[in-house]
Amino acid sequence: IQRTLTYLFQHFAEDLKLPDVAELAGMSESTFSRFFQKNTGNSFSDHLAKLRLWQACKLLSDTEIPITDICFQVGYMN
């Protein structure tokens, strides 16, 4: 799980999809989803959203970057 969490932390701003990350982990989508939930307490999508929100909050408090730019930087495409 640590390798997957590291990958998500390093790539959270990209357009990550559950099937792609499951494949990287060498699991089926359903197996990975259950494994991830069991080991983190969050679904894959919830964990990804929390990472993005955490980084957005950090950038908002530490920089003068406009909020629209921050949204794109952390992976919110719309």
Short mmCIF file of C-alpha atoms in Angstrom, two decimals:
data_model
loop_
_atom_site.label_atom_id
_atom_site.label_comp_id
_atom_site.label_asym_id
_atom_site.label_seq_id
_atom_site.Cartn_x
_atom_site.Cartn_y
_atom_site.Cartn_z
CA ILE A 1 0.00 0.00 0.00
CA GLN A 2 2.87 2.39 0.74
CA ARG A 3 4.07 2.26 -2.86
CA THR A 4 0.57 3.13 -4.07
CA LEU A 5 0.20 5.99 -1.59
CA THR A 6 3.57 7.38 -2.65
CA TYR A 7 2.54 7.19 -6.29
CA LEU A 8 -0.73 9.02 -5.56
CA PHE A 9 1.10 11.71 -3.61
CA GLN A 10 3.55 12.24 -6.46
CA HIS A 11 0.91 12.23 -9.22
CA PHE A 12 -2.30 13.55 -7.61
CA ALA A 13 -2.47 16.53 -9.99
CA GLU A 14 -2.72 14.19 -12.98
CA ASP A 15 -5.92 12.68 -14.34
CA LEU A 16 -5.68 9.52 -12.22
CA LYS A 17 -8.25 6.80 -12.75
CA LEU A 18 -8.92 3.84 -10.48
CA PRO A 19 -8.42 1.22 -13.24
CA ASP A 20 -5.02 2.66 -14.15
CA VAL A 21 -3.76 2.76 -10.56
CA ALA A 22 -5.15 -0.73 -9.91
CA GLU A 23 -3.20 -1.99 -12.91
CA LEU A 24 -0.02 -0.34 -11.60
CA ALA A 25 -0.61 -2.15 -8.31
CA GLY A 26 -1.07 -5.44 -10.16
CA MET A 27 -4.68 -5.93 -9.05
CA SER A 28 -8.09 -5.98 -10.59
CA GLU A 29 -10.13 -2.82 -10.12
CA SER A 30 -12.49 -4.41 -7.58
CA THR A 31 -9.68 -6.07 -5.59
CA PHE A 32 -7.68 -2.86 -5.52
CA SER A 33 -10.72 -0.85 -4.44
CA ARG A 34 -11.40 -3.17 -1.49
CA PHE A 35 -7.69 -3.36 -0.59
CA PHE A 36 -7.32 0.42 -0.68
CA GLN A 37 -10.44 1.02 1.43
CA LYS A 38 -9.40 -1.60 3.99
CA ASN A 39 -5.86 -0.23 4.35
CA THR A 40 -6.53 3.51 4.29
CA GLY A 41 -10.08 3.85 5.59
CA ASN A 42 -10.94 5.88 2.48
CA SER A 43 -12.06 5.04 -1.00
CA PHE A 44 -9.60 5.73 -3.81
CA SER A 45 -11.59 8.75 -4.99
CA ASP A 46 -11.96 10.17 -1.47
CA HIS A 47 -8.24 9.81 -0.83
CA LEU A 48 -7.40 11.52 -4.11
CA ALA A 49 -9.82 14.36 -3.36
CA LYS A 50 -8.28 14.84 0.10
CA LEU A 51 -4.78 15.00 -1.37
CA ARG A 52 -5.87 17.61 -3.88
CA LEU A 53 -7.69 19.65 -1.26
CA TRP A 54 -4.72 19.49 1.12
CA GLN A 55 -2.36 20.77 -1.57
CA ALA A 56 -4.82 23.49 -2.66
CA CYS A 57 -5.12 24.73 0.94
CA LYS A 58 -1.34 24.73 1.30
CA LEU A 59 -0.89 26.76 -1.88
CA LEU A 60 -3.66 29.19 -0.90
CA SER A 61 -2.07 29.87 2.46
CA ASP A 62 1.58 29.89 1.35
CA THR A 63 1.48 31.64 -2.04
CA GLU A 64 -0.15 34.45 -3.95
CA ILE A 65 -1.14 32.16 -6.82
CA PRO A 66 -4.69 32.90 -8.04
CA ILE A 67 -7.25 30.31 -6.95
CA THR A 68 -8.09 29.39 -10.55
CA ASP A 69 -4.46 28.53 -11.23
CA ILE A 70 -4.25 26.54 -8.00
CA CYS A 71 -7.26 24.49 -9.04
CA PHE A 72 -5.54 23.42 -12.23
CA GLN A 73 -2.22 22.81 -10.45
CA VAL A 74 -3.77 20.32 -8.05
CA GLY A 75 -5.81 18.42 -10.62
CA TYR A 76 -9.22 20.07 -10.60
CA MET A 77 -9.89 20.36 -14.31
CA ASN A 78 -13.31 22.06 -14.15
#
